[in-house]
Coordinates of C-alpha atoms in Angstrom, one line a residue:
X48 CA 26.1 82.2 20.1
X49 CA 22.4 81.3 19.7
X50 CA 21.3 77.9 21.8
X51 CA 20.3 76.3 18.6
X52 CA 17.6 72.9 19.5
X53 CA 16.3 70.0 17.2
X54 CA 14.2 68.4 19.2
X55 CA 12.3 65.2 17.3
X56 CA 9.8 63.0 17.4
X57 CA 9.7 59.3 15.3
X58 CA 9.1 56.0 14.9
X59 CA 5.4 55.7 16.4
X60 CA 3.3 57.8 15.0
X61 CA 2.9 61.3 13.8
X62 CA 6.8 62.5 13.4
X63 CA 8.2 65.5 13.7
X64 CA 10.5 67.8 13.8
X65 CA 11.1 71.9 15.6
X66 CA 13.2 74.6 15.7
X67 CA 14.0 76.3 19.1
X68 CA 16.4 78.9 18.4
X69 CA 17.4 80.7 22.6
X70 CA 13.8 79.7 23.1
X71 CA 12.0 80.6 20.3
X72 CA 9.8 78.4 18.2
X73 CA 11.2 79.2 14.6
X74 CA 9.6 76.3 12.8
X75 CA 7.7 72.6 13.5
X76 CA 5.9 70.3 11.1
X77 CA 4.4 66.7 11.1
X78 CA 6.4 64.8 8.3
X79 CA 2.9 63.2 7.2
X80 CA 2.4 66.8 5.6
X81 CA 5.8 66.1 3.1
X82 CA 5.3 62.7 2.7
X83 CA 2.0 62.6 2.2
X84 CA 1.4 59.1 4.6
X85 CA -1.0 60.1 7.3
X86 CA 0.6 60.0 11.1
X87 CA 3.3 59.0 9.0
X88 CA 6.4 57.4 11.7
X89 CA 9.1 57.1 9.7
X90 CA 12.1 59.6 10.7
X91 CA 11.1 63.5 9.7
X92 CA 13.7 63.8 7.3
X93 CA 11.4 66.2 5.3
X94 CA 10.8 68.2 9.0
X95 CA 14.1 68.9 9.6
X96 CA 15.1 70.1 6.3
X97 CA 12.3 72.1 6.6
X98 CA 12.5 73.6 9.8
X99 CA 16.2 74.5 9.5
X100 CA 15.7 76.2 5.3
X101 CA 12.8 78.1 7.2
X102 CA 16.0 79.8 9.8
X103 CA 18.5 79.3 7.6
X104 CA 21.1 77.4 8.8
X105 CA 22.4 73.9 8.6
X106 CA 23.2 70.9 10.3
X107 CA 26.8 72.6 11.8
X108 CA 24.6 75.2 12.9
X109 CA 22.8 73.0 15.6
X110 CA 24.0 73.0 19.7
X111 CA 21.7 70.0 20.4
X112 CA 19.1 67.3 19.3
X113 CA 16.9 66.4 21.4
X114 CA 14.8 62.9 20.7
X115 CA 10.8 63.0 22.8
X116 CA 11.6 59.3 24.4
X117 CA 14.1 57.0 26.3
X118 CA 14.6 54.5 23.4
X119 CA 16.4 52.1 25.9
X120 CA 13.7 52.5 28.4
X121 CA 11.3 51.5 26.6
X122 CA 12.3 48.4 25.3
X123 CA 12.7 47.6 28.8
X124 CA 9.5 48.0 28.8
X125 CA 8.7 45.5 26.3
X126 CA 11.3 43.0 27.0
X127 CA 9.4 43.0 31.4
X128 CA 5.7 42.8 29.8
X129 CA 6.6 40.0 27.2
X130 CA 8.8 38.1 30.3
X131 CA 5.3 39.0 32.6
X132 CA 2.8 37.5 29.9
X133 CA 5.2 34.8 28.7
X134 CA 4.4 33.1 26.5
X135 CA 1.1 35.0 25.8
X136 CA 2.2 37.2 23.4
X137 CA 4.9 35.5 21.2
X138 CA 3.3 36.3 17.6
X139 CA 3.5 39.6 18.7
X140 CA 6.9 39.9 20.5
X141 CA 8.5 38.3 17.0
X142 CA 6.5 41.3 15.1
X143 CA 7.9 44.1 17.1
X144 CA 12.0 42.5 18.2
X145 CA 12.9 43.5 14.5
X146 CA 11.7 47.0 14.4
X147 CA 13.4 47.7 17.6
X148 CA 16.6 46.5 16.0
X149 CA 16.1 47.3 12.9
X150 CA 15.2 51.6 13.7
X151 CA 14.1 52.2 17.3
X152 CA 16.9 50.9 19.5
X153 CA 20.0 52.2 18.1
X154 CA 18.5 55.5 17.6
X155 CA 21.2 57.5 19.1
X156 CA 23.9 56.1 17.0
X157 CA 21.9 56.5 14.4
X158 CA 21.6 60.5 15.3
X159 CA 25.2 60.5 16.0
X160 CA 25.8 59.3 12.9
X161 CA 23.3 61.7 10.5
X162 CA 24.2 65.2 12.3
X163 CA 27.9 64.7 12.7
X164 CA 30.6 67.0 10.7
X165 CA 34.0 66.3 10.7
X166 CA 33.5 63.7 13.3
X167 CA 31.8 66.2 15.6
X168 CA 27.7 65.8 16.3
X169 CA 26.0 68.3 18.8
X170 CA 24.9 67.6 22.1
X171 CA 21.9 64.2 22.0
X172 CA 19.2 64.3 24.8
X173 CA 17.1 62.4 25.5
X174 CA 14.0 63.5 27.4
X175 CA 11.1 61.0 29.1
X176 CA 8.4 60.4 26.3
X177 CA 5.8 61.9 29.8
X178 CA 8.3 65.2 30.2
X179 CA 9.0 65.8 26.8
X180 CA 4.8 66.1 27.1
X181 CA 5.0 67.8 30.0
X182 CA 7.4 70.6 28.9
X183 CA 6.0 71.2 25.7
X184 CA 2.3 72.3 27.9
X185 CA 4.8 74.1 30.5
X186 CA 7.2 76.1 28.9
X187 CA 5.3 77.8 25.9
X188 CA 2.5 78.0 28.2
X189 CA 1.4 82.2 29.5
X190 CA 2.2 80.9 33.1
X191 CA 5.1 80.9 34.9
X192 CA 3.7 78.7 37.6
X193 CA 1.3 75.5 36.6
X194 CA 0.2 72.3 37.6
X195 CA 0.5 70.1 35.0
X196 CA -1.0 67.3 33.5
X197 CA -0.5 64.7 30.4
X198 CA -2.2 61.6 29.9
X199 CA -1.9 59.7 26.9
X200 CA -1.5 55.2 25.9
X201 CA 2.2 55.0 27.0
X202 CA 5.8 56.4 27.0
X203 CA 8.4 53.9 28.1
X204 CA 6.5 53.7 31.3
X205 CA 4.4 56.3 32.8
X206 CA 1.2 56.9 31.5
X207 CA -0.5 59.5 33.3
X208 CA 1.2 61.9 34.9
X209 CA 1.0 64.8 37.4
X210 CA 4.2 67.5 37.9
X211 CA 4.3 71.3 38.7
X212 CA 6.3 74.4 36.9
X213 CA 7.8 76.7 38.8
X214 CA 9.9 78.4 36.4
X215 CA 11.9 77.0 34.8
X216 CA 11.5 73.9 36.8
X217 CA 9.8 71.4 36.4
X218 CA 8.6 68.8 39.8
X219 CA 6.8 65.2 39.0
X220 CA 4.7 65.0 41.4
X221 CA 3.1 61.8 40.8
X222 CA 3.0 59.3 37.8
X223 CA 0.6 56.3 36.9
X224 CA 2.5 53.4 35.2
X225 CA 1.7 50.6 32.2
X226 CA -0.3 49.0 31.8
X227 CA -2.5 51.2 33.6
X228 CA -3.4 53.9 30.8
X229 CA -6.4 56.7 30.2
X230 CA -4.9 56.5 26.9
X231 CA -5.3 52.7 25.8
X232 CA -9.0 52.6 27.7
X233 CA -10.5 54.8 25.8
X234 CA -8.4 52.7 22.2
X235 CA -10.0 49.8 23.6
X236 CA -13.3 51.2 22.9
X237 CA -12.2 52.7 19.3
X238 CA -10.9 49.8 18.4
X239 CA -13.9 47.6 20.2
X240 CA -16.5 50.1 17.8
X241 CA -14.5 49.6 14.6
X242 CA -12.2 53.0 14.8
X243 CA -8.8 53.1 13.7
X244 CA -6.2 53.4 17.2
X245 CA -4.7 56.8 17.3
X246 CA -7.1 58.4 14.8
X247 CA -10.6 57.4 15.5
X248 CA -10.9 58.0 18.8
X249 CA -12.2 61.3 17.4
X250 CA -14.9 59.8 15.9
X251 CA -15.7 58.1 19.5
X252 CA -16.2 61.2 21.1
X253 CA -17.6 62.8 18.3
X254 CA -20.2 59.9 18.1
X255 CA -20.5 59.9 22.3
X256 CA -22.8 62.8 21.8
X257 CA -25.7 61.0 20.1
X258 CA -25.7 58.4 23.0
X259 CA -28.9 59.4 25.4
X260 CA -27.6 60.6 28.7
X261 CA -31.0 59.9 30.5
X262 CA -30.6 56.0 28.4
X263 CA -30.7 52.9 31.0
X264 CA -28.6 51.1 28.7
X265 CA -25.5 54.2 28.7
X266 CA -25.7 53.8 33.0
X267 CA -25.4 50.2 32.8
X268 CA -22.2 50.5 30.1
X269 CA -21.4 52.6 32.5
X270 CA -21.5 50.2 35.7
X271 CA -20.2 47.6 34.1
X272 CA -16.5 49.4 32.5
X273 CA -16.6 50.3 36.6
X274 CA -17.2 47.3 38.5
X275 CA -15.3 45.0 35.7
X276 CA -12.8 46.6 33.5
X277 CA -11.5 49.6 35.4
X278 CA -11.0 50.5 39.1
X279 CA -11.0 54.3 39.1
X280 CA -9.4 55.6 42.2
X281 CA -10.5 59.1 43.8
X282 CA -7.1 61.1 43.3
X283 CA -7.7 59.9 39.0
X284 CA -5.3 56.9 39.2
X285 CA -6.8 53.5 37.6
X286 CA -6.4 50.1 37.8
X287 CA -7.1 48.5 34.2
X288 CA -8.6 44.1 34.0
X289 CA -6.0 43.0 32.0
X290 CA -7.8 39.7 31.9
X291 CA -10.2 42.3 29.3
X292 CA -7.1 43.6 27.9
X293 CA -4.7 42.0 25.0
X294 CA -2.7 45.4 24.0
X295 CA -0.1 44.1 26.6
X296 CA 1.5 41.0 24.1
X297 CA -1.3 40.7 22.0
X298 CA -1.7 42.4 18.2
X299 CA -4.8 43.5 19.3
X300 CA -6.5 45.6 21.9
X301 CA -9.3 43.3 23.9
X302 CA -10.7 40.4 25.2
X303 CA -13.3 40.4 22.0
X304 CA -15.1 37.2 23.7
X305 CA -14.9 38.5 27.4
X306 CA -16.5 41.8 26.2
X307 CA -18.9 40.3 24.5
X308 CA -19.8 38.6 27.3
X309 CA -19.5 41.3 29.9
X310 CA -21.4 44.2 27.3
X311 CA -23.8 41.9 25.4
X312 CA -22.8 43.4 22.5
X313 CA -20.0 42.0 19.8
X314 CA -16.6 43.9 18.9
X315 CA -17.9 46.2 15.6
X316 CA -16.6 45.7 12.3
X317 CA -15.3 48.9 10.1
X318 CA -17.8 48.4 7.4
X319 CA -20.8 47.8 9.5
X320 CA -23.7 49.7 10.1
X321 CA -23.5 51.8 13.8
X322 CA -26.6 51.3 15.7
X323 CA -27.4 53.0 19.0
X324 CA -25.9 50.4 21.3
X325 CA -22.4 51.1 20.0
X326 CA -23.2 54.8 20.2
X327 CA -24.4 54.1 24.1
X328 CA -21.3 52.5 24.9
X329 CA -19.1 55.2 23.1
X330 CA -21.1 57.8 25.6
X331 CA -20.3 55.5 28.1
X332 CA -16.5 55.4 27.5
X333 CA -16.5 59.4 27.3
X334 CA -18.4 60.3 30.5
X335 CA -16.5 57.6 32.3
X336 CA -12.8 59.0 30.6
X337 CA -14.2 62.5 31.6
X338 CA -14.9 61.0 35.0
X339 CA -11.2 60.0 35.6
X340 CA -10.0 63.5 34.1
X341 CA -12.1 65.3 36.2
X342 CA -10.3 63.9 39.2
X343 CA -7.1 63.6 37.7
X344 CA -7.1 68.0 37.6
X345 CA -8.4 67.8 41.6
X346 CA -5.4 66.2 42.2
X347 CA -3.6 68.3 40.6
X348 CA -5.2 71.2 42.6
X349 CA -4.8 69.4 45.2
X350 CA -0.7 68.9 45.1
X351 CA 0.7 72.0 43.8
X352 CA -2.6 74.7 44.8
X353 CA -2.2 76.2 41.7
X354 CA -4.2 78.8 39.5
X355 CA -3.4 77.2 36.5
X356 CA -3.3 74.2 34.4
X357 CA -1.9 73.3 31.4
X358 CA -2.1 69.9 29.6
X359 CA -0.6 67.8 27.0
X360 CA -0.6 64.0 26.2
X361 CA -3.0 62.6 22.8
X362 CA -6.0 62.2 26.0
X363 CA -5.8 66.0 26.3
X364 CA -7.0 66.3 22.9
X365 CA -10.9 65.4 24.1
X366 CA -12.4 68.1 23.9
X367 CA -15.4 67.4 25.9
X368 CA -13.9 66.1 28.9
X369 CA -11.1 69.2 28.3
X370 CA -14.1 71.3 28.7
X371 CA -15.8 69.4 31.8
X372 CA -12.9 70.1 33.7
X373 CA -12.4 74.3 32.6
X374 CA -16.3 74.3 33.9
X375 CA -16.0 72.4 37.1
X376 CA -13.9 75.6 38.1
X377 CA -11.0 73.6 39.4
X378 CA -8.2 76.2 37.9
X379 CA -8.9 79.8 37.4
X380 CA -6.8 79.6 34.3
X381 CA -6.3 76.0 32.0
X382 CA -4.0 76.3 28.4
X383 CA -4.0 72.9 26.8
X384 CA -0.6 71.9 23.8
X385 CA -2.2 72.2 20.7
X386 CA -0.2 69.7 19.7
X387 CA -0.6 68.3 22.6
X388 CA 0.0 64.1 21.0
X389 CA 3.6 62.9 20.1
X390 CA 3.7 65.2 16.8
X391 CA 3.9 67.7 20.1
X392 CA 6.7 65.5 21.2
X393 CA 9.1 66.7 19.6
X394 CA 8.4 71.0 20.5
X395 CA 8.4 69.6 24.2
X396 CA 12.0 68.0 23.7
X397 CA 13.4 70.9 22.7
X398 CA 12.0 72.7 25.1
X399 CA 13.7 70.3 27.9
X400 CA 16.4 70.6 26.4
X401 CA 16.3 74.7 26.4
X402 CA 15.4 74.9 30.3
X403 CA 16.3 71.7 31.7
X404 CA 20.2 70.4 30.4
X405 CA 20.9 74.5 28.6
X406 CA 19.5 76.1 32.4
X407 CA 17.5 78.9 30.5
X408 CA 15.1 80.8 32.4
X409 CA 11.7 80.6 31.1
X410 CA 10.5 82.7 29.0
X411 CA 8.1 85.5 31.0
X412 CA 5.1 85.9 28.2
X413 CA 1.3 87.2 29.0
X414 CA 0.7 85.2 26.3
X415 CA 1.5 81.4 24.5
X416 CA 4.2 81.5 22.3
X417 CA 2.6 78.9 19.7
X418 CA 2.3 82.2 17.9
X419 CA -1.5 81.0 16.8
X420 CA 0.7 77.1 16.1
X421 CA 1.1 78.8 12.5
X422 CA 4.5 77.5 12.8
X423 CA 5.2 75.3 9.3
X424 CA 5.9 76.4 5.7
X425 CA 4.6 79.5 4.0
X426 CA 4.6 80.1 0.3
X427 CA 4.9 83.8 -2.1
X428 CA 2.5 84.4 -4.4
X429 CA 5.3 83.6 -7.0
X430 CA 5.5 80.4 -5.7
X431 CA 1.4 80.0 -5.6
X432 CA 1.1 81.6 -9.8
X433 CA 3.7 78.5 -10.8
X434 CA 1.4 76.0 -9.2
X435 CA -1.1 78.1 -11.0
X436 CA 0.4 78.2 -14.5
X437 CA 1.9 74.7 -14.2
X438 CA -2.0 73.7 -14.7
X439 CA -2.6 76.5 -17.1
X440 CA -5.3 77.1 -14.1
X441 CA -8.1 80.3 -15.0
X442 CA -7.4 82.3 -11.9
X443 CA -8.3 85.8 -10.1
X444 CA -5.6 88.2 -8.8
X445 CA -6.7 90.6 -5.9
X446 CA -4.3 92.2 -4.7
X447 CA -6.1 93.7 -2.2
X448 CA -7.1 91.4 0.3
X449 CA -10.1 93.6 1.9
X450 CA -11.2 92.8 -1.4
X451 CA -10.8 89.2 -1.7
X452 CA -12.2 88.6 1.2
X453 CA -15.5 91.0 0.3
X454 CA -15.7 88.6 -2.7
X455 CA -15.2 85.3 -1.0
X456 CA -17.5 86.1 1.7
X457 CA -20.4 86.6 -1.3
X458 CA -19.8 83.2 -2.4
X459 CA -19.7 81.2 1.0
X460 CA -23.2 83.2 1.6
X461 CA -24.3 81.7 -2.1
X462 CA -23.7 78.5 -0.6
X463 CA -20.3 77.7 -2.1
X464 CA -17.6 75.3 -0.4
X465 CA -13.8 77.2 -0.2
X466 CA -10.3 75.4 0.2
X467 CA -8.6 78.4 2.3
X468 CA -4.8 78.8 1.5
X469 CA -2.9 80.7 3.9
X470 CA 0.0 82.1 5.1
X471 CA 2.2 79.4 7.3
X472 CA 0.5 75.4 8.0
X473 CA -0.7 74.5 11.3
X474 CA 0.8 72.2 13.9
X475 CA -0.7 70.0 15.2
X476 CA -4.3 68.0 14.0
X477 CA -6.2 71.2 14.1
X478 CA -6.6 73.6 10.7
X479 CA -7.2 76.5 12.5
X480 CA -7.6 79.2 9.6
X481 CA -5.3 78.3 6.9
X482 CA -5.3 75.2 5.4
X483 CA -9.2 75.0 6.0
X484 CA -12.2 74.4 4.0
X485 CA -14.8 76.9 4.9
X486 CA -18.4 77.8 4.3
X487 CA -22.0 78.6 5.8
X488 CA -22.7 77.9 9.2
X489 CA -26.0 79.3 8.7
X490 CA -27.1 76.7 6.4
X491 CA -28.2 73.5 7.6
X492 CA -27.4 71.3 4.6
X493 CA -23.5 71.9 4.9
X494 CA -22.6 69.5 7.1
X495 CA -24.0 67.2 4.7
X496 CA -22.1 68.9 2.0
X497 CA -18.6 68.5 2.9
X498 CA -18.8 65.0 4.9
X499 CA -20.4 63.5 1.4
X500 CA -18.9 65.5 -1.6
X501 CA -15.9 67.0 -0.1
X502 CA -14.3 64.9 2.7
X503 CA -16.1 61.7 1.9
X504 CA -16.4 61.0 5.5
X505 CA -19.0 59.4 7.8
X506 CA -21.7 61.8 8.0
X507 CA -22.2 61.7 11.3
X508 CA -18.6 63.8 12.0
X509 CA -19.0 67.4 13.5
X510 CA -17.6 70.6 12.2
X511 CA -16.5 73.2 13.8
X512 CA -17.3 76.8 14.1
X513 CA -14.6 79.5 13.2
X514 CA -15.7 82.8 15.1
X515 CA -14.5 86.2 15.9
X516 CA -13.2 86.4 19.3
X517 CA -15.4 89.5 20.3
X518 CA -18.3 87.8 18.9
X519 CA -17.9 84.5 21.1
X520 CA -20.5 85.0 23.9
X521 CA -22.7 85.7 21.2
X522 CA -23.5 82.4 20.2
X523 CA -21.6 80.4 22.6
X524 CA -22.3 79.9 26.4
X525 CA -18.4 81.0 27.1
X526 CA -16.0 83.1 29.0
X527 CA -13.0 82.5 27.4
X528 CA -10.9 82.3 24.2
X529 CA -10.7 79.4 22.0
X530 CA -8.0 79.6 19.7
X531 CA -7.0 76.2 19.0
X532 CA -10.2 74.1 18.9
X533 CA -10.0 72.4 22.1
X534 CA -12.5 73.3 23.9
X535 CA -16.8 72.2 23.6
X536 CA -19.1 75.3 24.6
X537 CA -23.2 75.0 24.1
X538 CA -25.1 77.3 21.7
X539 CA -26.9 80.0 23.3
X540 CA -30.5 79.0 24.0
X541 CA -31.9 81.9 22.2
X542 CA -30.3 80.3 19.2
X543 CA -31.5 77.1 19.3
X544 CA -34.4 75.8 17.6
X545 CA -37.8 73.2 20.1
X546 CA -36.9 69.8 19.3
X547 CA -39.5 67.0 19.2
X548 CA -40.8 65.8 22.3
X549 CA -39.8 62.4 21.3
X550 CA -35.5 64.0 20.1
X551 CA -33.9 61.4 21.6
X552 CA -35.6 58.2 20.5
X553 CA -34.9 59.0 17.0
X554 CA -32.1 57.7 15.6
X555 CA -29.2 59.0 15.1
X556 CA -29.4 60.7 10.8
X557 CA -32.6 61.5 11.7
X558 CA -31.4 63.7 14.2
X559 CA -29.0 64.0 12.9
X560 CA -31.4 66.3 9.6
X561 CA -33.0 68.1 11.8
X562 CA -31.8 72.0 11.6
X563 CA -31.7 72.6 15.9
X564 CA -30.0 76.3 15.3
X565 CA -30.0 78.9 13.5
X566 CA -26.1 77.7 13.1
X567 CA -27.1 74.5 12.3
X568 CA -24.3 73.4 10.5
X569 CA -22.0 73.5 13.5
X570 CA -24.5 72.9 16.0
X571 CA -24.1 69.3 17.6
X572 CA -26.7 66.8 17.6
X573 CA -26.2 67.6 21.5
X574 CA -26.2 71.4 21.4
X575 CA -23.0 71.9 21.0
X576 CA -19.6 72.9 19.1
X577 CA -16.5 73.2 19.2
X578 CA -15.3 76.5 18.9
X579 CA -12.4 78.1 17.7
X580 CA -11.9 82.2 18.4
X581 CA -9.8 83.9 15.9
X582 CA -8.1 87.0 17.1
X583 CA -7.7 89.7 15.2
X584 CA -3.5 90.3 15.7
X585 CA -3.2 86.2 16.0
X586 CA -4.7 85.7 12.4
X587 CA -5.6 88.9 10.6
X588 CA -6.6 87.2 7.4
X589 CA -9.6 84.4 8.6
X590 CA -10.1 87.6 10.8
X591 CA -10.8 90.0 8.6
X592 CA -13.2 87.1 5.9
X593 CA -15.0 87.1 9.2
X594 CA -16.0 90.6 9.2
X595 CA -16.6 90.8 5.3
X596 CA -18.5 88.1 6.5
X597 CA -20.6 89.3 9.5
X598 CA -20.8 92.7 7.0
X599 CA -23.1 91.0 4.7
X600 CA -25.1 88.8 6.6
X601 CA -24.5 89.8 10.1
X602 CA -22.7 86.9 11.2
X603 CA -19.1 86.7 11.9
X604 CA -18.2 83.1 12.6
X605 CA -17.9 80.1 9.4
X606 CA -17.6 76.3 9.6
X607 CA -13.9 75.6 9.3
X608 CA -12.9 72.3 8.6
X609 CA -9.1 71.5 7.6
X610 CA -8.0 70.9 4.2
X611 CA -8.1 67.2 3.8
X612 CA -10.5 64.3 2.3
X613 CA -10.6 61.1 4.3
X614 CA -7.3 59.6 4.7
X615 CA -5.1 62.7 3.5
X616 CA -3.0 64.3 6.1
X617 CA -3.4 68.2 5.7
X618 CA -2.8 70.0 2.9
X619 CA 1.2 71.3 2.5
X620 CA 1.4 73.9 -0.4
X621 CA -0.1 74.8 -3.3
X622 CA 0.1 71.6 -5.6
X623 CA -1.9 69.4 -2.5
X624 CA -4.1 72.1 -2.7
X625 CA -4.7 72.3 -6.1
X626 CA -5.3 68.4 -6.4
X627 CA -8.2 68.6 -3.6
X628 CA -9.3 71.0 -5.1
X629 CA -9.6 68.5 -8.5
X630 CA -10.9 65.7 -6.9
X631 CA -13.5 67.3 -4.6
X632 CA -16.7 69.1 -4.5
X633 CA -15.2 71.9 -3.5
X634 CA -16.5 75.2 -5.3
X635 CA -13.7 77.5 -5.2
X636 CA -10.1 77.2 -4.2
X637 CA -8.3 80.3 -3.0
X638 CA -4.3 80.6 -3.0
X639 CA -3.3 83.5 -1.1
X640 CA -4.2 86.0 -3.3
X641 CA -5.6 84.4 -6.0
X642 CA -9.0 83.0 -6.5
X643 CA -9.9 79.7 -8.6
X644 CA -13.6 78.4 -9.2
X645 CA -14.4 74.9 -10.6

């Protein structure tokens, strides 16, 4: 009988379900893609139904169900924290308890009831939160031995772990406990800068690049952060000064009065204009975070003496910090779980069940086991055509994909923006060429067009390039693949345009409007780019489109951003894609081999 394991994450943010059969990932998806509620935290029933359907299985076929953390241990931390700070935090306590009593505390009984058939239920397993992150980083990686670094906000008690994986075994070497957390430190700055926690961290990272690295203000901010907010030890462990933080007991992250007095910057409200102080503060916390992550990586190296490191947890989505670790040369090889956040916890829970509870050996593979992260629903031509006909839309059908790729590359070169819907949906926060919006990276107006007319989001948000893997060196200073868009690299010098002497003194939007390179739509203001390398065998259709564009223009790269609009999840179905096509400034929609124009 095959070993069928269902992994689940739920009730915090980014609920998801994953199915493993004999250690192979069959399917994985976030609940938000089905409900259309961004970061949906509800029980992932739609995702569970999908992953079982993808495998042609039912509840009766499940060997084990693995939930991504230990609710009782997390509840213990909640009670101990409120007790330690009592009577402070009463309002937060009263708000939190009903949610725990309704969904979180009795999850074992709820799972048993949900998955029982004729009074029998599969084994119910509850690996700790950081073990789920650790397993998601190590077991699908291409290494049989590696240091494992997981960094996030908080699980039950752990906020950072360093482990060592060898074969099927994982050994914990070091843990940092709540409330001292790199993820919560970064989240506090996200909140103070007026962005939404668990979503706005990307914005802070993007905003940081507009800061002047030579600025006295940035240096002063960093000094104050390290002197008063966080004590950083040489091994990368930290101590937060909790008189400045209120997340332990309150419904907000920071003591705003004390932060304002310390930093001489008031908390920014979400609708307030960004100024240079906000930008420099973002750069300061980004640099402090990078310093902590590099120290943690060095400690992981010292403790394991491994050539390899794998990473997961929400902070592992900070691609600038990832690149600093890579560029420091601490490890020969680095691999990061593309679904590094809580959605990936479902994957890690399933892997922990497979390798630890069921005592199965790690698969020995020279490539990672994530299948490019293309693990979600796919739709055949019949489903796509039904959607098109339901709306009475005009379309062109291209039985020959080579002809379609040529046509689309010509449209992109002509300045058109394409909604690109192919194959199985990506698992994790990044669109990697199957649910993407594509444009011409050479067009200096493309970033503004996509942000304003299609995504309806802030102008300062950067876009990533997808590039033929074999041509990466022609554009970027990098010597390793980046299939999951988790590393930032500098654009090659020969592509750069000289900037004015006062470049760093110009306001952010003036710098943004300046054409910095021959690929301006993907060259950020600090001359970097978050690169996705496209492999011919992992995503043959995107590779073929890039090749057609290269044949036409000489350049094998495009703008690639997720197919969604602000405050909406990435599209899942042909219907989702068609609705976004109607309500945005997209010029062309490609659904499989069907092409629709406005």
